[in-house]
mmCIF file of C-alpha atoms in Angstrom:
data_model
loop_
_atom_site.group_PDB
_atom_site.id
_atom_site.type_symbol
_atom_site.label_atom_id
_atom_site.label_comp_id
_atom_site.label_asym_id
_atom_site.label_seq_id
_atom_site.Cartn_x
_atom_site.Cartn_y
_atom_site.Cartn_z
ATOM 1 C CA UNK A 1 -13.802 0.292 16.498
ATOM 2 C CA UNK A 2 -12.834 3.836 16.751
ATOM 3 C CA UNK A 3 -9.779 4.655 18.548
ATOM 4 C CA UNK A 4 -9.962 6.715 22.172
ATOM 5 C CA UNK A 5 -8.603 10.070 22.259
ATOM 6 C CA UNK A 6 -5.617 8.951 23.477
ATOM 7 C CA UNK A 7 -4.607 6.825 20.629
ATOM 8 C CA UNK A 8 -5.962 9.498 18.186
ATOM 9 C CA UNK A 9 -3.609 11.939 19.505
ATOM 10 C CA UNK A 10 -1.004 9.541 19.639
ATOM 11 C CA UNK A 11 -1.398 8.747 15.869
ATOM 12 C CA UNK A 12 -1.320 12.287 15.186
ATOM 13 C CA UNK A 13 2.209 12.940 16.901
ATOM 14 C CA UNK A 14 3.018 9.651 15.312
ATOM 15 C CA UNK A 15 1.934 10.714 11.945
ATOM 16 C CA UNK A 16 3.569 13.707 12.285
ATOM 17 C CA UNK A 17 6.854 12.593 12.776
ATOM 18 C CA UNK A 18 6.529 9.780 10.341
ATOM 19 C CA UNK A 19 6.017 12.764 7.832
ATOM 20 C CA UNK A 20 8.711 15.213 8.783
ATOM 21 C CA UNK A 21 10.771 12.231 8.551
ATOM 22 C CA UNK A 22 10.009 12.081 4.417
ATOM 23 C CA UNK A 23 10.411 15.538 4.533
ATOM 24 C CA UNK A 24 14.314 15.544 5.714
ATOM 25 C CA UNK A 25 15.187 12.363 4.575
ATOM 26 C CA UNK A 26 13.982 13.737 1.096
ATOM 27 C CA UNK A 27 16.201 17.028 1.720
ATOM 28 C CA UNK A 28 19.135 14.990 2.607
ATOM 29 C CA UNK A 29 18.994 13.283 -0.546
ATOM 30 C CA UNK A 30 18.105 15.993 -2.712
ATOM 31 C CA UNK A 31 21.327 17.632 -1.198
ATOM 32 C CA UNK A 32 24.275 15.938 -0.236
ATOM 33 C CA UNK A 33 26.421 14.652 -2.581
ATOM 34 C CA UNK A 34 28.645 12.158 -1.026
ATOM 35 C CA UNK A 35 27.485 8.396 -2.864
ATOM 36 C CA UNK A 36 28.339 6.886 0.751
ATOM 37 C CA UNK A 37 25.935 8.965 3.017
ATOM 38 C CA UNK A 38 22.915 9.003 0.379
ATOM 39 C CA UNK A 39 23.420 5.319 -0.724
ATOM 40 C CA UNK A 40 22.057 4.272 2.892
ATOM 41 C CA UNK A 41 19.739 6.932 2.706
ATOM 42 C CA UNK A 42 18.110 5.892 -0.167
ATOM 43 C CA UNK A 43 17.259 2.205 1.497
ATOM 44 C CA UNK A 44 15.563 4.523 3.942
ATOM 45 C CA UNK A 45 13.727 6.428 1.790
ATOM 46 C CA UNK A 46 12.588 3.140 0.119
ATOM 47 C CA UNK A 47 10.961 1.944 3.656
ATOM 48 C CA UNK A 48 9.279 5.627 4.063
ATOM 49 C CA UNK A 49 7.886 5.029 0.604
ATOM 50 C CA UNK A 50 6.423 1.786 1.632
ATOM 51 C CA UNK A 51 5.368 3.669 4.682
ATOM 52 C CA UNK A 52 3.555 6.795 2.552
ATOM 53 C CA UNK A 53 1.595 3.644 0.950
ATOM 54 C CA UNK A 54 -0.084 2.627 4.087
ATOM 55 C CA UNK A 55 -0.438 6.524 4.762
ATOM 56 C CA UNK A 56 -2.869 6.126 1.711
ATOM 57 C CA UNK A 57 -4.652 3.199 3.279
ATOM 58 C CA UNK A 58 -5.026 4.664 6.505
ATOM 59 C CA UNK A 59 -5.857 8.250 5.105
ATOM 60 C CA UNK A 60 -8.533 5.901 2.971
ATOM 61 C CA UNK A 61 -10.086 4.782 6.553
ATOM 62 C CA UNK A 62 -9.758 8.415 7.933
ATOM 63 C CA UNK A 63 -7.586 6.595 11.002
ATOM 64 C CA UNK A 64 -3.915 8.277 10.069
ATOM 65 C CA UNK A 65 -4.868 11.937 11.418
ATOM 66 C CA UNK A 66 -7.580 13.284 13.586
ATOM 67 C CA UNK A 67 -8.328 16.515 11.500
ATOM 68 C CA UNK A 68 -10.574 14.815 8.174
ATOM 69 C CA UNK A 69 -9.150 17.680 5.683
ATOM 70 C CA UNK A 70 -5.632 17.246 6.860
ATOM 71 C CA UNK A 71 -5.700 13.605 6.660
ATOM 72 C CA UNK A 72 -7.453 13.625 3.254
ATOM 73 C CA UNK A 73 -4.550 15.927 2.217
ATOM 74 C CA UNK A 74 -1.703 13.641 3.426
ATOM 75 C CA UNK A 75 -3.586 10.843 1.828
ATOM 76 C CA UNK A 76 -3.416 12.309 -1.724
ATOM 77 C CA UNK A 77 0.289 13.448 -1.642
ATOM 78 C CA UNK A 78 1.139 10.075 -0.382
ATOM 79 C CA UNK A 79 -1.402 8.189 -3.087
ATOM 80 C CA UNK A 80 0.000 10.948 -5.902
ATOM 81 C CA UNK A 81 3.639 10.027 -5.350
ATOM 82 C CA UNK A 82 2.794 6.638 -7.542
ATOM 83 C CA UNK A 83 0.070 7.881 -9.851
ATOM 84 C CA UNK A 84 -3.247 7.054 -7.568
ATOM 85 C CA UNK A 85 -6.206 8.993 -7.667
ATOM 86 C CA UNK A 86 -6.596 8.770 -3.693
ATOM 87 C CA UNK A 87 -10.694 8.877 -4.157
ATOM 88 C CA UNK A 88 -10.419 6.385 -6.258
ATOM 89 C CA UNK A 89 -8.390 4.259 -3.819
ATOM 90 C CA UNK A 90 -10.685 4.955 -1.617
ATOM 91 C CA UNK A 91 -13.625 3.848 -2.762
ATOM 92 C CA UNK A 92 -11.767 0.872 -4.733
ATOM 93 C CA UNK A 93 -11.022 -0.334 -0.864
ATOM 94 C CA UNK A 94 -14.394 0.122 0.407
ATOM 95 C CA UNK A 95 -15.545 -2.028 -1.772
ATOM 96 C CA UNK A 96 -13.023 -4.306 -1.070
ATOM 97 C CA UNK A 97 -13.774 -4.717 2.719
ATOM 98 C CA UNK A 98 -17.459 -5.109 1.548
ATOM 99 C CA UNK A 99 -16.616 -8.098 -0.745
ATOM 100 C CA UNK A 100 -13.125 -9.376 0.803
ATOM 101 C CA UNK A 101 -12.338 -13.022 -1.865
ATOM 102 C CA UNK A 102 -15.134 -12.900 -3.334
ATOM 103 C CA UNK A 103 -16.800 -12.161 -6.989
ATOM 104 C CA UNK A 104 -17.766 -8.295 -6.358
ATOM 105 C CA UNK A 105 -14.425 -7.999 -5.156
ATOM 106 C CA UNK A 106 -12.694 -5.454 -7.068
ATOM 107 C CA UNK A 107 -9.038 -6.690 -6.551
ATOM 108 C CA UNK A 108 -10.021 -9.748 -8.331
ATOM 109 C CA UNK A 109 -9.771 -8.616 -11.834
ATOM 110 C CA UNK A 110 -6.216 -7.107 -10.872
ATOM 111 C CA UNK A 111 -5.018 -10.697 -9.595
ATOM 112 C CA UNK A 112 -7.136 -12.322 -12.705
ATOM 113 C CA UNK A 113 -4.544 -10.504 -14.849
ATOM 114 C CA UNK A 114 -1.451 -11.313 -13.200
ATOM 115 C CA UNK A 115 1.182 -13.162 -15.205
ATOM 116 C CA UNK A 116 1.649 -16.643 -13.353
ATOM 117 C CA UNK A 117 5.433 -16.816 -13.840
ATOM 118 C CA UNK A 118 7.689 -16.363 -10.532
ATOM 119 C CA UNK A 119 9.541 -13.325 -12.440
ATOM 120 C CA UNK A 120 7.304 -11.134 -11.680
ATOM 121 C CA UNK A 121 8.765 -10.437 -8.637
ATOM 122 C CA UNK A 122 11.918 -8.762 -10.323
ATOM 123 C CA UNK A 123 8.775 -6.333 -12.177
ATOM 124 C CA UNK A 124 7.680 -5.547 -8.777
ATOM 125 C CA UNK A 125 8.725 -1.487 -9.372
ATOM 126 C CA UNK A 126 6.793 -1.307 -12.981
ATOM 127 C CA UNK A 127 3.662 -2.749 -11.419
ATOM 128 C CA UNK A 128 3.586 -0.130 -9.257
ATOM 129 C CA UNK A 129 2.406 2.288 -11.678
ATOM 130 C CA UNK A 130 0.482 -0.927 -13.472
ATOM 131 C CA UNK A 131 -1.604 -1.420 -10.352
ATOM 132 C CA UNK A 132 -1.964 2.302 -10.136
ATOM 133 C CA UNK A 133 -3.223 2.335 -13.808
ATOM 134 C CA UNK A 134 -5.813 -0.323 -12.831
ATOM 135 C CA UNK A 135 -6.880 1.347 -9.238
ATOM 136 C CA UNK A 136 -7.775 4.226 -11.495
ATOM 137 C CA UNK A 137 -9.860 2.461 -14.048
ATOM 138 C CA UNK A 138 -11.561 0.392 -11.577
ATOM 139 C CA UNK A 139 -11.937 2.801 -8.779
ATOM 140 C CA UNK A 140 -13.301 5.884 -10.508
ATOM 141 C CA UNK A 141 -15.993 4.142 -11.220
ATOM 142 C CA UNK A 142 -17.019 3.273 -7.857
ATOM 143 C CA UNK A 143 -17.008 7.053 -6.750
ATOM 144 C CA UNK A 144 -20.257 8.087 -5.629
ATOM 145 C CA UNK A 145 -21.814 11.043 -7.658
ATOM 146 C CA UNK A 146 -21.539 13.334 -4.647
ATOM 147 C CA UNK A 147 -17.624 12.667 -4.513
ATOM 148 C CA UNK A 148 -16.892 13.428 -7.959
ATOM 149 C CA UNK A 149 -15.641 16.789 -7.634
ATOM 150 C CA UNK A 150 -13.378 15.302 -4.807
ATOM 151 C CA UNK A 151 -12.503 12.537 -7.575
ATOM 152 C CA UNK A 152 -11.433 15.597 -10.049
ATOM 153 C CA UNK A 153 -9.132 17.037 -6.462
ATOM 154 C CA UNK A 154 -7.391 13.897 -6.178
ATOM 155 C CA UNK A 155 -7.008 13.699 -10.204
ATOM 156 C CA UNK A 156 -5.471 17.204 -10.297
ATOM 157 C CA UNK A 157 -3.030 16.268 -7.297
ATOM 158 C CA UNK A 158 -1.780 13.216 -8.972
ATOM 159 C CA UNK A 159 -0.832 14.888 -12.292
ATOM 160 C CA UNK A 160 0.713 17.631 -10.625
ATOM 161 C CA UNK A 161 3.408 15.156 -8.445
ATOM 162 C CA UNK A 162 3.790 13.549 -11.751
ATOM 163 C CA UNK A 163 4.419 16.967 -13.465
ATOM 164 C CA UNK A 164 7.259 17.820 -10.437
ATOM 165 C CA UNK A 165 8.900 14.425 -10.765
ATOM 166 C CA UNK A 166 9.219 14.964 -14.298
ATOM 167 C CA UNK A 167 10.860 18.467 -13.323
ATOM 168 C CA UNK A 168 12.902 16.883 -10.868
ATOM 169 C CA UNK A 169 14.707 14.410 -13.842
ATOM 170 C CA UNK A 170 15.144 17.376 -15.846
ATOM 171 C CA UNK A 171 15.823 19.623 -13.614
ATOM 172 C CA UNK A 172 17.166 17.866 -10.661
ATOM 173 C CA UNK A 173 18.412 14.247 -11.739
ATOM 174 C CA UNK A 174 20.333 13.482 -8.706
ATOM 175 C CA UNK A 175 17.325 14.523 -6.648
ATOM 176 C CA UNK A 176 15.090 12.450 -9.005
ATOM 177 C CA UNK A 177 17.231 8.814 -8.844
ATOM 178 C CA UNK A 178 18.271 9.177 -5.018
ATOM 179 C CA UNK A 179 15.121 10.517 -3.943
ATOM 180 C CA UNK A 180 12.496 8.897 -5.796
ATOM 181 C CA UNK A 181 14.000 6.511 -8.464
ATOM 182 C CA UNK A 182 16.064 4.148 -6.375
ATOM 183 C CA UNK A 183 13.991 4.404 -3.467
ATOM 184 C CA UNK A 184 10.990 3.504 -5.666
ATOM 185 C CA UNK A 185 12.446 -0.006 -6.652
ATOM 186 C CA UNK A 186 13.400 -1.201 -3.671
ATOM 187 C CA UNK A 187 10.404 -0.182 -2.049
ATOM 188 C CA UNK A 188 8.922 -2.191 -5.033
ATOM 189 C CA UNK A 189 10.847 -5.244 -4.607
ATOM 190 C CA UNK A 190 10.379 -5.383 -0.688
ATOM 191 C CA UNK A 191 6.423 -5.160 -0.923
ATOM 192 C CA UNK A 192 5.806 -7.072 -3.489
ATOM 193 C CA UNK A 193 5.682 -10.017 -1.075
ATOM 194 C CA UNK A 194 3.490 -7.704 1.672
ATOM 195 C CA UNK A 195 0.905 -7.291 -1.058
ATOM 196 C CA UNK A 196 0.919 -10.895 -2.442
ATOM 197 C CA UNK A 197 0.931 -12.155 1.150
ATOM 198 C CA UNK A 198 -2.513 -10.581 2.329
ATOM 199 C CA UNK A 199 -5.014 -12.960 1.094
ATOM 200 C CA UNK A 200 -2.634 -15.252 -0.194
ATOM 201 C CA UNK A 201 -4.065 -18.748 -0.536
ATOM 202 C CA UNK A 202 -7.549 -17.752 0.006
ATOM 203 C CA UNK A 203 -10.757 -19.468 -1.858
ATOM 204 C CA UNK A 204 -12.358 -16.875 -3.796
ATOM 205 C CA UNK A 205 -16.396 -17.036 -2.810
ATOM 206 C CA UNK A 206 -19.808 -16.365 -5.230
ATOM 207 C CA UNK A 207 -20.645 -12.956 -5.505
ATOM 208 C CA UNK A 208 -22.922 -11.484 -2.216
ATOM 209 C CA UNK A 209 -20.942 -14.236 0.287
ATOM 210 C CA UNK A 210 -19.566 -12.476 3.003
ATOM 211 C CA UNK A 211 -16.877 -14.702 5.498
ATOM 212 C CA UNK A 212 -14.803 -13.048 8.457
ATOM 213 C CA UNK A 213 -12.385 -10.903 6.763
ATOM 214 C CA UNK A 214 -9.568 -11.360 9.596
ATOM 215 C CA UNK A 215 -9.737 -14.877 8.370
ATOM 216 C CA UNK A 216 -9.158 -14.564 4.751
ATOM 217 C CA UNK A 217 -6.214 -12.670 5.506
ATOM 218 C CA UNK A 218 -2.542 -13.262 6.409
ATOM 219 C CA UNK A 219 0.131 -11.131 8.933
ATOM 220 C CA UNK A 220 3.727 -10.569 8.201
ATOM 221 C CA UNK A 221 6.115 -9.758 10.828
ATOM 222 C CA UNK A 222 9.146 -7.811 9.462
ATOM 223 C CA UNK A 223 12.673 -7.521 11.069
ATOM 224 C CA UNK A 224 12.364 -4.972 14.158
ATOM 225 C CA UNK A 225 11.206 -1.303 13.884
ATOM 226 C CA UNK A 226 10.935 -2.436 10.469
ATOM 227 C CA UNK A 227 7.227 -2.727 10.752
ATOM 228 C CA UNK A 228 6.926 0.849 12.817
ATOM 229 C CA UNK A 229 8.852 2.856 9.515
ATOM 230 C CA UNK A 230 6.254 1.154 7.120
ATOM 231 C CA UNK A 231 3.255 2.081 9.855
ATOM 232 C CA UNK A 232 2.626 -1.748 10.195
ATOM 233 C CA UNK A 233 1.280 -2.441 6.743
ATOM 234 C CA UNK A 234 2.199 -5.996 7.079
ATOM 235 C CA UNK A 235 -0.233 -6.605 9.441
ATOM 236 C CA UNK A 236 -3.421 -7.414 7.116
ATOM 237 C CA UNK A 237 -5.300 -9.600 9.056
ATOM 238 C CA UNK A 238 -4.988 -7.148 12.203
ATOM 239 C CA UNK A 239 -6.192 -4.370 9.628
ATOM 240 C CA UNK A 240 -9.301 -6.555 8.546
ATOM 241 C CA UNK A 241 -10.761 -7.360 11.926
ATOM 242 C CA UNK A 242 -10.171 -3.777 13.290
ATOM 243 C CA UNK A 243 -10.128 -1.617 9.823
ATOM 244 C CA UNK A 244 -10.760 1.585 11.587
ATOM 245 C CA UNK A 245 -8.515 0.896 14.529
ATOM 246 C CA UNK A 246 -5.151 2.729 15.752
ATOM 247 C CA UNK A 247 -2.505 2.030 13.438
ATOM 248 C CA UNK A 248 -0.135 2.347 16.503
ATOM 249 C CA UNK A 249 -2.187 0.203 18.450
ATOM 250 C CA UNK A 250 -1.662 -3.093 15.319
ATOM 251 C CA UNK A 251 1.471 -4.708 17.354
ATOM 252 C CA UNK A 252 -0.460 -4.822 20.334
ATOM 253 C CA UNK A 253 -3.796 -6.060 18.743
ATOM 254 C CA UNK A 254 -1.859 -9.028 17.455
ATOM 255 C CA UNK A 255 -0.249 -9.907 20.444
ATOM 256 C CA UNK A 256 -3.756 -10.198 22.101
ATOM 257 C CA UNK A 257 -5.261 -12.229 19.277
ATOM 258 C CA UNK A 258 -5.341 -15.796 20.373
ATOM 259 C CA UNK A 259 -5.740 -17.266 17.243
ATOM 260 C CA UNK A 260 -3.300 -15.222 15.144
ATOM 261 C CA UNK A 261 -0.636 -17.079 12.935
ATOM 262 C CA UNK A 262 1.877 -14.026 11.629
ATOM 263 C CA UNK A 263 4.188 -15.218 9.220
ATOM 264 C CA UNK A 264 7.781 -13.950 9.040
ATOM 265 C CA UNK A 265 8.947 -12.116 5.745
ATOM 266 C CA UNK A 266 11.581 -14.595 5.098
ATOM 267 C CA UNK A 267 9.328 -17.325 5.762
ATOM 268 C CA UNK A 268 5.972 -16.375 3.213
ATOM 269 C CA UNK A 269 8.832 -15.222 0.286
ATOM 270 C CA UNK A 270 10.110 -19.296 0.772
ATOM 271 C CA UNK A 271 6.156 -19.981 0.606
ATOM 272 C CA UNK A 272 5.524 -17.687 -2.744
ATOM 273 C CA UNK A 273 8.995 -19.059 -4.464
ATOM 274 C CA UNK A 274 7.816 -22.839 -3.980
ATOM 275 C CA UNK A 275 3.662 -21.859 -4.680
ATOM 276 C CA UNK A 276 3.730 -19.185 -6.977
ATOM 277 C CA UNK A 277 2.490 -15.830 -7.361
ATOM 278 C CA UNK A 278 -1.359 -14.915 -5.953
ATOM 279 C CA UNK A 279 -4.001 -15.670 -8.995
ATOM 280 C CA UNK A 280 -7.895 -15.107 -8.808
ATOM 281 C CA UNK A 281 -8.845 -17.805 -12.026
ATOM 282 C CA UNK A 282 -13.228 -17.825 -11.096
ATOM 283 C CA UNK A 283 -14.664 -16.958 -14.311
ATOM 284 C CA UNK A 284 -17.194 -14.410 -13.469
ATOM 285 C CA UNK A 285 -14.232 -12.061 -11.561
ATOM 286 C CA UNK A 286 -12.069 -13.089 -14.826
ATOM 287 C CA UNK A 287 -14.067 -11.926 -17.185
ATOM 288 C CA UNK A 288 -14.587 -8.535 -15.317
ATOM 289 C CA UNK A 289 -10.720 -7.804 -15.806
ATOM 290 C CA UNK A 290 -10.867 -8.581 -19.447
#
């Protein structure tokens, strides 16, 4: 469902903000000095990271801005920040809402590899970039032929951010580690249960069976405004039903929903602690990781 004109000019000013906000916060950091102002900062910066990940997503779905090359732009600065080809993504996702749990589904060889052992929660910032590493494999080669010179665009933009963040410790260390460094664990450590929680438990099907996606997937409710900094990310099953939907519009969606069954943060990290992390063991999706 596409959104009115209404909501697409409301995601726009929202959008906007939410970016200006990375822009100052960033500034701040890069700037002041004083351990006790950019220590809190830095927890902030860590939700706007989260939030420039579901900036990807949405620029992914074309639903974060109105204006197609503007919203392809914010998605790759926001996909570059952690080494993602944003086409890639892209196409890595489509495929994903084609084949949601089941063998063509390209997150499965991702989750086939995972390591089974609870720790890997305290890993959560290196898997970042391990994730990103396996997006890039995986979804290049799901770019259509006529979107390979956007491919090479989204390639270039990545290994320029990477080339200014490697400035930036050279250059610019305490604009590096407040800014980017810090930020980027904590962001790590605080999603890692988002991303384990969104189809979390499911049954993984034969390749070609396709199930109600809103159903294979969970929603987490975060701590409030919490879920408004990180552009409602957490809200996975909302996403699946409605994938082209308002962002600004997922509280209210949820609400509505009858049959939804959100989970609270706390309450799904007590859930993965006693279960385990997510794991995708069918052979055929197993052997497509290997």
């Amino acid at each position: 469902m596409a959104p009115a004109t209404g909501q697409r000019l409301a995601c726009d000013l929202a959008g906007g903000l939410f970016l200006l906000a990375v822009v100052v916060n960033t500034t701040l950091l890069a700037t002041i000095r004083s351990v006790w102002i950019v220590a809190p900062l830095a927890v902030v910066q860590a939700l706007l990271l989260l939030g420039c990940q579901e900036v990807k997503h949405l620029a992914a779905h074309r639903s974060f801005l109105s204006h197609r090359g503007l919203n392809d732009l914010a998605g790759n600065a926001c996909a570059s920040l952690i080494g993602e080809n944003f086409t890639a993504f892209r196409y890595f996702h489509f495929k994903h809402h084609l084949a949601t749990c089941n063998d063509d589904d390209p997150e499965g060889s991702l989750y086939a590899l995972s390591w089974r052992t609870r720790w890997i929660w305290a890993l959560a910032p290196l898997e970042v970039f391990w994730v990103a590493f396996h997006l890039n494999r995986v979804g290049g080669g799901l770019v259509p032929a006529d979107r390979r010179a956007a491919h090479g665009l989204s390639t270039v933009s990545w290994l320029l951010c990477a080339t200014a963040i490697a400035l930036a410790c050279w250059l610019a260390p305490h604009a590096f580690f407040w800014a980017y460094a810090i930020p980027l664990c904590i962001s790590g450590w605080i999603d890692f249960p988002l991303t384990q929680a969104e189809h979390y438990g499911t049954s993984v099907a034969p390749s070609g069976t396709r199930r109600a996606a809103g159903e294979l997937a969970h929603d987490v409710t975060l701590p409030f405004g919490l879920g408004w900094i990180m552009l409602h990310r957490s809200l996975h099953s909302v996403h699946h039903r409605q994938p082209n939907a308002a962002w600004i519009a997922a509280p209210d969606r949820l609400r509505d929903d009858a049959s939804a069954a959100p989970l609270a943060y706390a309450d799904f990290a007590r859930r993965w602690l006693r279960e385990g992390p997510r794991l995708w063991s069918t052979s055929t999706v197993a052997k497509a990781g290997s």
